[in-house]
Tab-separated table of C-alpha atoms in Angstrom:
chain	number	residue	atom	x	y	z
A	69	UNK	CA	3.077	38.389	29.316
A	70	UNK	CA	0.846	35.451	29.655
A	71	UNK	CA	3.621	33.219	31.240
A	72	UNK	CA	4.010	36.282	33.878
A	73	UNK	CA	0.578	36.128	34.461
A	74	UNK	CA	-0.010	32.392	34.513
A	75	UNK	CA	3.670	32.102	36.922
A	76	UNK	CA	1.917	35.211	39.602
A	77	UNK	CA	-1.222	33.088	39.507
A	78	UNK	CA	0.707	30.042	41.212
A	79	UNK	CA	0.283	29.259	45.271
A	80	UNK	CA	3.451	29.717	46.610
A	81	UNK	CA	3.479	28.559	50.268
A	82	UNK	CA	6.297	28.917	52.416
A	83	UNK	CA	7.843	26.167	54.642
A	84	UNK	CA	6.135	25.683	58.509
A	85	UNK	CA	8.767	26.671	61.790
A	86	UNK	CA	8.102	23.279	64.042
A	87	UNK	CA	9.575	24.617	67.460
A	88	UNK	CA	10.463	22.507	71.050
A	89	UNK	CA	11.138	23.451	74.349
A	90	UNK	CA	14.238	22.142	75.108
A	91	UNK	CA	14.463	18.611	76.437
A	92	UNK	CA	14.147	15.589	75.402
A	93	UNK	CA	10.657	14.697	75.202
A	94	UNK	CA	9.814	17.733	73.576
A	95	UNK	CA	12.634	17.453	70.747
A	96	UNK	CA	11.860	14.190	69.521
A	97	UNK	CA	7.725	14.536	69.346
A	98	UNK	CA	8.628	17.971	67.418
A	99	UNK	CA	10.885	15.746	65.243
A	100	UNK	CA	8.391	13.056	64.231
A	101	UNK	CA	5.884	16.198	64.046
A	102	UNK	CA	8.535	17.519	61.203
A	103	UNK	CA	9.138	14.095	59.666
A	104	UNK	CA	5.614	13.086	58.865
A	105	UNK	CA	4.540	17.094	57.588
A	106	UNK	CA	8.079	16.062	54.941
A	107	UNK	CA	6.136	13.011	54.470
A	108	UNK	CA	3.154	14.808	53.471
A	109	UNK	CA	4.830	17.492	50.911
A	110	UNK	CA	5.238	20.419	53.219
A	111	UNK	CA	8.253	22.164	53.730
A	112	UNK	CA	9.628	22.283	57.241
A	113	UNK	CA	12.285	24.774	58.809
A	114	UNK	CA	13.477	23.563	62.431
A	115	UNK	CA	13.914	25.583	65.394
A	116	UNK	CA	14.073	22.460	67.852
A	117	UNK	CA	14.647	23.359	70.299
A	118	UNK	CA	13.049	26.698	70.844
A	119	UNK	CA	12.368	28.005	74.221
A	120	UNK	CA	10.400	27.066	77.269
A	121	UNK	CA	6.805	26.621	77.931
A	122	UNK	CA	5.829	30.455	77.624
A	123	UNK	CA	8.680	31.404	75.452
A	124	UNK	CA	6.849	28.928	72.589
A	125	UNK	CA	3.381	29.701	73.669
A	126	UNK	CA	4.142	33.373	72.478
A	127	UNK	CA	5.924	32.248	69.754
A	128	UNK	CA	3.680	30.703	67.972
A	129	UNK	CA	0.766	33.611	69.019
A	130	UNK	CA	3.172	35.819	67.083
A	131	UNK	CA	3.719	33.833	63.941
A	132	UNK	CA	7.185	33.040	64.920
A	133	UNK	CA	6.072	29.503	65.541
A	134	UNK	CA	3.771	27.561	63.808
A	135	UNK	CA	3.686	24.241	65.369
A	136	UNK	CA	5.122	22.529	68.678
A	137	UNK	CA	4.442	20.035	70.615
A	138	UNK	CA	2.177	21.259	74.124
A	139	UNK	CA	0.927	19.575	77.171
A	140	UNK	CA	-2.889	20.457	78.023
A	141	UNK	CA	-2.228	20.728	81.573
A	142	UNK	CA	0.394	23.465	80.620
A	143	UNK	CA	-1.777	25.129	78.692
A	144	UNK	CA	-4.534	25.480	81.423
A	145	UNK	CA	-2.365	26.563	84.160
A	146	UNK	CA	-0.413	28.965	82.350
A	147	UNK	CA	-3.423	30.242	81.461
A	148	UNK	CA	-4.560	30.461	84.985
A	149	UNK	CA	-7.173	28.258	84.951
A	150	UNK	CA	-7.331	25.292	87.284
A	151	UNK	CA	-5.431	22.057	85.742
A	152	UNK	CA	-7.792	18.742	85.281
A	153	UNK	CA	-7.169	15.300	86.479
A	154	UNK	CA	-9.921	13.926	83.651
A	155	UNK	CA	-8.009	13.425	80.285
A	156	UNK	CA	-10.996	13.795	78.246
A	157	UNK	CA	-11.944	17.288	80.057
A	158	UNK	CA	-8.761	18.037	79.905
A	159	UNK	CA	-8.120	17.900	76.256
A	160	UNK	CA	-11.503	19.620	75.436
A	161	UNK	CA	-10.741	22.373	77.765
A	162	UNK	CA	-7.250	22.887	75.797
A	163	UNK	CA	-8.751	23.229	72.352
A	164	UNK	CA	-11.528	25.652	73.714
A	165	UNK	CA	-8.748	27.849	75.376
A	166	UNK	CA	-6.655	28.134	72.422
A	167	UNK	CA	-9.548	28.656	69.884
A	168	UNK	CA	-10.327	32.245	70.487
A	169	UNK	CA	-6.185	32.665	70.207
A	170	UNK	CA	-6.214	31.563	66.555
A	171	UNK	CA	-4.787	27.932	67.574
A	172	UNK	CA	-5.405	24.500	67.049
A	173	UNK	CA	-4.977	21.812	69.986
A	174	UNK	CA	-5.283	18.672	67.894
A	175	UNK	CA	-5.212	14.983	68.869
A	176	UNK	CA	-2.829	14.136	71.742
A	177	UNK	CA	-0.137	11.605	70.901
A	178	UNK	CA	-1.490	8.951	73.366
A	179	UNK	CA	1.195	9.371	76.518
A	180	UNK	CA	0.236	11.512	79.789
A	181	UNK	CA	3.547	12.725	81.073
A	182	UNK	CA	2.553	15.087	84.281
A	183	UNK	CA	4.690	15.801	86.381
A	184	UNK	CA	5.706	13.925	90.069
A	185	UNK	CA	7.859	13.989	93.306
A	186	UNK	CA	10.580	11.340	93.554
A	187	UNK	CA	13.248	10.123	96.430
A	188	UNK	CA	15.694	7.887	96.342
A	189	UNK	CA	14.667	4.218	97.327
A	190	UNK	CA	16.988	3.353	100.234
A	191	UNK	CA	14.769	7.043	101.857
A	192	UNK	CA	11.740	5.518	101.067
A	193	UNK	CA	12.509	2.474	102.457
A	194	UNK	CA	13.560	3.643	105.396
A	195	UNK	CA	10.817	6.620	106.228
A	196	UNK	CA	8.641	4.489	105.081
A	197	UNK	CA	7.647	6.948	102.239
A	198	UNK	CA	5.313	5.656	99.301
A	199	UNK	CA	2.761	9.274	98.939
A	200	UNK	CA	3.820	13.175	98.783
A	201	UNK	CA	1.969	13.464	101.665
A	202	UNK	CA	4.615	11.066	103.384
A	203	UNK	CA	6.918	13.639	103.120
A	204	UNK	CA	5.290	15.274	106.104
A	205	UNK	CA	6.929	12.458	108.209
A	206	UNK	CA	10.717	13.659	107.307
A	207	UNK	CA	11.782	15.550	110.253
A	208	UNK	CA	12.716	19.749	109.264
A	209	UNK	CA	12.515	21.140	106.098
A	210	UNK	CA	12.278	18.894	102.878
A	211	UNK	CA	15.193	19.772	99.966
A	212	UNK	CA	14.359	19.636	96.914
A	213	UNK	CA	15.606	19.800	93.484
A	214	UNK	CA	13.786	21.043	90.336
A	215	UNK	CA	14.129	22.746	86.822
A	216	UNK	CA	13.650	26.264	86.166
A	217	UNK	CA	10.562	26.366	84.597
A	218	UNK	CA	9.393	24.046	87.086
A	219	UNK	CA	10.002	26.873	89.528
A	220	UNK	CA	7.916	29.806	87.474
A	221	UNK	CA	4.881	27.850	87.402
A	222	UNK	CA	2.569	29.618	90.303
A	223	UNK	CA	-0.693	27.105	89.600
A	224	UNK	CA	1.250	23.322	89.585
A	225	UNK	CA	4.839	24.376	90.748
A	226	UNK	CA	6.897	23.926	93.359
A	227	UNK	CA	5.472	26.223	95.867
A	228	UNK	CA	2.156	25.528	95.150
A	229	UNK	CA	2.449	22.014	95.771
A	230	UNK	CA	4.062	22.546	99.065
A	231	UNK	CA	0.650	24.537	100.035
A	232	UNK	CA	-1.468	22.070	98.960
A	233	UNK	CA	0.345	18.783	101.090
A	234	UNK	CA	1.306	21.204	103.956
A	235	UNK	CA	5.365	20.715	103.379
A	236	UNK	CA	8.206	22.520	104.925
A	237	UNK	CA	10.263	24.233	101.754
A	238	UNK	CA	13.882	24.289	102.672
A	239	UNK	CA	16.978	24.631	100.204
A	240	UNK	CA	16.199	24.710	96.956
A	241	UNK	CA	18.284	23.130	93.996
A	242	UNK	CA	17.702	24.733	90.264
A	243	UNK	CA	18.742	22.912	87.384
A	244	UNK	CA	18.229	24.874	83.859
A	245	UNK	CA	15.611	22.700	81.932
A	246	UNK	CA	18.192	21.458	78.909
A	247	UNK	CA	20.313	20.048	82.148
A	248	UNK	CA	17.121	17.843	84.027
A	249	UNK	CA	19.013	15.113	84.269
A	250	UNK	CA	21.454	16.669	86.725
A	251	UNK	CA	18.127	16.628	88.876
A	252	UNK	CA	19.090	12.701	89.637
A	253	UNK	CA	22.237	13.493	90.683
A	254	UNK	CA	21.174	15.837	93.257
A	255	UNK	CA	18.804	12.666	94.388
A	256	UNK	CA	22.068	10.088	94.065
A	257	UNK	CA	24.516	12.699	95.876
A	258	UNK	CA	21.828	13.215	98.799
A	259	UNK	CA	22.181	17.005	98.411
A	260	UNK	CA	18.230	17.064	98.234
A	261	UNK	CA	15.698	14.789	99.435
A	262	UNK	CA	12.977	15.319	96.981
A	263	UNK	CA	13.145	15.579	92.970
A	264	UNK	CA	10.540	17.105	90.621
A	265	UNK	CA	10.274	14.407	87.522
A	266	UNK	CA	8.870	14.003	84.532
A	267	UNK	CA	6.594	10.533	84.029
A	268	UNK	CA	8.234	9.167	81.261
A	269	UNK	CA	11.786	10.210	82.852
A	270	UNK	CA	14.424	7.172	81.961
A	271	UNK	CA	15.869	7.163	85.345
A	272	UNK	CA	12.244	6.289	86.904
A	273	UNK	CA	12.862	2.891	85.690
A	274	UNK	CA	16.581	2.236	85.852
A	275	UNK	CA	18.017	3.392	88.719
A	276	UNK	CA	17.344	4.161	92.490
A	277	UNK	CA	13.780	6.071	92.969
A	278	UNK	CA	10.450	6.131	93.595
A	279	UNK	CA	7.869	7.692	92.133
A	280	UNK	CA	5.465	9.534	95.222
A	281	UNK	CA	1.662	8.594	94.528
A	282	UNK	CA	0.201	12.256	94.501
A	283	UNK	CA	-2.409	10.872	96.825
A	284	UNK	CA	-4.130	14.127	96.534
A	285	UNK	CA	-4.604	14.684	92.971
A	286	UNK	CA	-2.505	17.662	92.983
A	287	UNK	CA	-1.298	17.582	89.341
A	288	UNK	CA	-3.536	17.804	86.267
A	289	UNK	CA	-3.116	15.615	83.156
A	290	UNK	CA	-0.702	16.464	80.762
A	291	UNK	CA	-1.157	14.858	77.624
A	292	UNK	CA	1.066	16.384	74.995
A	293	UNK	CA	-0.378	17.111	71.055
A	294	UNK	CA	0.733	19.424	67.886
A	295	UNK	CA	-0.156	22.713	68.756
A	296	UNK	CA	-0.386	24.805	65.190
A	297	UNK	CA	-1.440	28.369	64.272
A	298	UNK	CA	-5.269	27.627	62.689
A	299	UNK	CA	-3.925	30.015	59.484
A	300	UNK	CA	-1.106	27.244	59.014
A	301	UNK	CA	-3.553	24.175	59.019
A	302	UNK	CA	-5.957	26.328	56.406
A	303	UNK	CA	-3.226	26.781	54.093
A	304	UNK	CA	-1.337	23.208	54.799
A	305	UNK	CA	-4.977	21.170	55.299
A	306	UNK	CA	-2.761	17.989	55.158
A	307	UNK	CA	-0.938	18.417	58.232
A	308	UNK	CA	-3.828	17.580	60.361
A	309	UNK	CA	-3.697	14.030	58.746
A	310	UNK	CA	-0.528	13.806	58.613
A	311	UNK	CA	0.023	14.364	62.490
A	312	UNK	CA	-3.151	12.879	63.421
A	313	UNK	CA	-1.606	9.642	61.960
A	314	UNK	CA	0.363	10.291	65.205
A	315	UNK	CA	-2.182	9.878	67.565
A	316	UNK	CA	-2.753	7.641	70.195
A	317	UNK	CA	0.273	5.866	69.076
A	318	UNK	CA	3.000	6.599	71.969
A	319	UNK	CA	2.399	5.339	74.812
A	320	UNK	CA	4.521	6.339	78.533
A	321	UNK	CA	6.306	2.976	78.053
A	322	UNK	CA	7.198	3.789	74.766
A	323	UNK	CA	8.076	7.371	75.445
A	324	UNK	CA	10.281	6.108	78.801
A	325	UNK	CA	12.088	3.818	75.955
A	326	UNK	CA	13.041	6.389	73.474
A	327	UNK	CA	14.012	8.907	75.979
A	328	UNK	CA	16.461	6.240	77.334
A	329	UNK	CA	17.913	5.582	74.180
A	330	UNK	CA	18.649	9.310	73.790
A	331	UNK	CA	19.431	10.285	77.013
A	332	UNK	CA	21.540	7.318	78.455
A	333	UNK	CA	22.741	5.833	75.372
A	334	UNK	CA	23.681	8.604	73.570
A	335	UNK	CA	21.579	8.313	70.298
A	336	UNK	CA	21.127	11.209	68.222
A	337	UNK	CA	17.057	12.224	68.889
A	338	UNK	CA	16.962	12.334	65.201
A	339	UNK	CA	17.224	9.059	65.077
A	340	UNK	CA	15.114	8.155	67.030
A	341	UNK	CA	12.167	9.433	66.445
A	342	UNK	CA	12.720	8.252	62.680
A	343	UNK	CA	12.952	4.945	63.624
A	344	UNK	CA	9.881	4.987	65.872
A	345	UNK	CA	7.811	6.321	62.881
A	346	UNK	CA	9.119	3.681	60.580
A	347	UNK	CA	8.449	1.291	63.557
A	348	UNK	CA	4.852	1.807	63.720
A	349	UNK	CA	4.917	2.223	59.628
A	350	UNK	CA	4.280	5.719	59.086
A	351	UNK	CA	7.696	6.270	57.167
A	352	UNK	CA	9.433	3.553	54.757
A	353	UNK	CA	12.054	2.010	56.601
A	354	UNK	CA	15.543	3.177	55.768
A	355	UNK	CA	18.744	1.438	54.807
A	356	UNK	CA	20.164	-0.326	58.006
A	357	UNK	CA	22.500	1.748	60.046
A	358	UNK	CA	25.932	0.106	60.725
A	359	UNK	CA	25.899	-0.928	64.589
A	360	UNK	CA	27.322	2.355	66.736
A	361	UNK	CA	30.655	3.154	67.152
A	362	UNK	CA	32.500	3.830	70.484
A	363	UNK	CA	30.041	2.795	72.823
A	364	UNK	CA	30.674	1.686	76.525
A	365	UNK	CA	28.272	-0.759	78.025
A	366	UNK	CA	27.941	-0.802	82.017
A	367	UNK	CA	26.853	-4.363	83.532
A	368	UNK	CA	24.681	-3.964	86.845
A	369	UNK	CA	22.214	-6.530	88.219
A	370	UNK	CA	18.473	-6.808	87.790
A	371	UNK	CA	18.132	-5.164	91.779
A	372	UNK	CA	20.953	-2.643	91.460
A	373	UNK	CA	17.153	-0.276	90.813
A	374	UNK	CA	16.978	-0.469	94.755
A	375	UNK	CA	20.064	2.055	95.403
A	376	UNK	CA	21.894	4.964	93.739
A	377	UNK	CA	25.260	3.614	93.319
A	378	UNK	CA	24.818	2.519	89.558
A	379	UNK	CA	23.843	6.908	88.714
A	380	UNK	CA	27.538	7.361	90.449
A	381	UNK	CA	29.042	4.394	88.631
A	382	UNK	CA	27.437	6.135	84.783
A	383	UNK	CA	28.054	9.259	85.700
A	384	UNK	CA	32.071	8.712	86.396
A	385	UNK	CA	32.102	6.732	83.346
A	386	UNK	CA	30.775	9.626	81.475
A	387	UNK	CA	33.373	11.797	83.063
A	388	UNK	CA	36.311	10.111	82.153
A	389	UNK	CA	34.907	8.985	78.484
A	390	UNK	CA	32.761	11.631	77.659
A	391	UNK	CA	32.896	10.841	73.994
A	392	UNK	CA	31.755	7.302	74.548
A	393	UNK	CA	28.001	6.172	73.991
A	394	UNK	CA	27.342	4.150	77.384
A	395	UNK	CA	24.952	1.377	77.380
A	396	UNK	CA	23.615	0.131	80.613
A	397	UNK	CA	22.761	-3.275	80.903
A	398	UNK	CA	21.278	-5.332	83.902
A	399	UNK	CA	22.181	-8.844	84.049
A	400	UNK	CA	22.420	-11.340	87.426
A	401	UNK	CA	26.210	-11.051	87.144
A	402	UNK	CA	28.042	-8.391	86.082
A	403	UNK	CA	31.510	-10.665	86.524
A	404	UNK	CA	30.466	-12.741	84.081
A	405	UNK	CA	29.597	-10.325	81.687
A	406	UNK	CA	32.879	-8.988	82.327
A	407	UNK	CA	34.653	-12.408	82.071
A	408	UNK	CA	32.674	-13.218	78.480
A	409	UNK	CA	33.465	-9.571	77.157
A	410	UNK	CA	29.775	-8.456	77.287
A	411	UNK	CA	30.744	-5.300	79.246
A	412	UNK	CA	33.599	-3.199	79.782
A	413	UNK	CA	32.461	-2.476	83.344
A	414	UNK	CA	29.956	-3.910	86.180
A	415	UNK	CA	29.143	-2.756	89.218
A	416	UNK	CA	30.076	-5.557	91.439
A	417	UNK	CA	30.430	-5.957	95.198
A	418	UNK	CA	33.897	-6.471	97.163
A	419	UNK	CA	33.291	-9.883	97.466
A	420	UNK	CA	33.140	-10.627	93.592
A	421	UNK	CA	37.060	-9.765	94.120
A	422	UNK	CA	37.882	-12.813	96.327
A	423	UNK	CA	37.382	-16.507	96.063
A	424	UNK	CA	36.645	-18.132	99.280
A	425	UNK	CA	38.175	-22.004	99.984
A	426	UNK	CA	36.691	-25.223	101.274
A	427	UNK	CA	39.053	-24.226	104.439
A	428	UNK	CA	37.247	-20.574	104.750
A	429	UNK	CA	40.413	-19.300	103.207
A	430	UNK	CA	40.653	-16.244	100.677
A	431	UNK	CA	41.928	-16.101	97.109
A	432	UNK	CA	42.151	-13.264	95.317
A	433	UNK	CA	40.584	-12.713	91.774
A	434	UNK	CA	43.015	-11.430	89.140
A	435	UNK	CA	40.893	-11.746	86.261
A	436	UNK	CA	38.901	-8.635	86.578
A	437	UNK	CA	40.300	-4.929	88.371
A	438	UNK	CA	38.729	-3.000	90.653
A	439	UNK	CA	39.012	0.421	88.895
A	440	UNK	CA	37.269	2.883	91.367
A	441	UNK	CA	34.561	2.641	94.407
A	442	UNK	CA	31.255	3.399	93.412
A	443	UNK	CA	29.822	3.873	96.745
A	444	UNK	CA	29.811	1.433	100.039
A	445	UNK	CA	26.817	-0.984	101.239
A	446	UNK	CA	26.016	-3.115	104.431
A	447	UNK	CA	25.736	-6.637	104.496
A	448	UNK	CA	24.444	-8.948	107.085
């Protein structure tokens, strides 16, 4: 009888649900939020990813979810309340919102990922196109492309943006949120002239577009942080520490990086976000991983940034090796890397293909093959 008594008498707490919404951001901050509450004795059960923005947000209000990662900008405006450029009101504004709601808004992670407008460069360039109000100066109405959720949003979405900068809506491509990236290819394939983004978005920094300045100050910040029931954080006091170990540490550089490595190089999110937290030594380090298997590296110069053609030469590769990891990998000449076995493939010109003599004769190169056209270019 007494070892019944002493055995009821025990705390018995069950493991935390750490949701996502479902891209890529999302699913590896909700990792790392996962791997450091393991880190800190609590048992975790997954559901990453989850759902979108109000999908989780009601989740977690009905103790399906007890912790995900949330932006404070989303929580404002889906909320109804007017978004805030100022991070610091921002973030206070979040916490007081949720309070009443039996949540916790704890310390943001240290990136501000909002969203933005983007065209390609070579539009820019020529409509001379560096604001969102710029876009006024495209004759007709302006495509665009965005994700679903983006869509929903009636305070910082589409349509509300087009109100505020006075632009002409015309067709309107919808990607599903898990399938953003297809958002580029709209941009690369010229189907749409404008792109919703994200800020820390791999493709901002690789290949052809440009970020619009929102010269207005149309979108709010949105600095992401664990959002957790305040019942969980009673009973589990330790995750607060845990995740606010977290804090201030990821940076939209650093953010940009991981996405890339999961998003154009194939790496398992997993991954990582392990090996960022063992980076900044908040986990041991683990055994090291033999180098990966079956990967695919594409050679393109430092400038190739200034067009589109290198999103059509990945995303054929991809099509005819979907199974491979592909790397992409700017040097000054992709020939060469070719040549020395660096790369598989480069994006070269026509010319790379011919040798031209001291008479202004032409020689064919054999030593690398042409194996499809990536696009075409003009050259003074």
């Amino acid at each position: 009888l007494l070892a019944v008594v002493v055995a009821a008498c025990g705390e018995v707490r069950e493991p935390i649900r750490i949701g996502s919404q479902d891209f890529t951001e999302q699913k590896l901050l909700a990792e790392m939020m996962a791997l450091l509450a393991e880190q800190a004795g609590v048992d975790v059960e997954r559901a990453i990813p989850y759902g979108e923005n109000r999908k989780s947000l009601e989740a977690i209000q009905r103790g399906v979810l007890d912790a995900y990662p949330e932006y404070d900008g989303t929580l404002l405006v889906l909320s109804g309340s007017p978004g805030l450029n100022d991070r610091a009101a921002a973030a206070a504004a979040a916490r007081a919102l949720v309070e009443p709601l039996g949540l916790r808004w704890l310390e943001p992670f240290g990136l501000e990922d909002g969203f933005a407008l983007a065209v390609r460069r070579d539009l820019a360039i020529g409509s001379e196109l560096v604001t969102i109000s710029d876009l006024t100066k495209l004759p007709g109405e302006i495509r665009f492309a965005v994700d679903e959720g983006y869509l929903k949003r009636p305070v910082d979405g589409l349509y509300a943006l087009a109100r505020r900068y006075g632009l002409k809506v015309g067709a309107v491509e919808v990607f599903a949120v898990a399938e953003r990236a297809k958002i580029y290819n709209a941009l690369a394939d010229r189907t749409v002239d404008a792109a919703e983004v994200f800020g820390t978005d791999s493709q901002l920094s690789e290949y052809g577009v440009l970020r619009l300045e929102d010269d207005l100050g149309f979108f709010p910040a949105y600095q992401p942080a664990p959002l957790v029931r305040t019942a969980v954080l009673e009973t589990f006091p330790e995750l607060a520490d845990a995740w606010g170990r977290l804090a201030g540490r990821i940076d939209n550089e650093t953010m940009r990086r991981l996405i890339r490595r999961v998003d154009r190089a194939g790496e398992d999110y997993r991954d990582v976000a392990r090996g960022l937290l063992e980076e900044l030594g908040l986990l041991p380090k683990s055994p090291a991983a033999a180098p990966p298997k079956g990967s695919v590296t594409l050679a393109v110069t430092p400038l190739s940034d200034l067009g589109y053609l290198p999103i059509r030469a990945a995303e054929a590769i991809r099509k005819v090796m979907p199974a491979r990891r592909l790397l992409v990998d700017k040097v000054p000449r992709p020939d060469t890397a070719i040549r020395d076995g660096d790369a598989r493939f480069g994006l070269v010109g026509a010319e790379q293909f011919y040798r031209i003599g001291s008479d202004g004769s032409l020689t064919q190169v054999t030593d690398i093959e042409a194996v499809g056209v990536a696009g075409t270019r003009l050259v003074h």
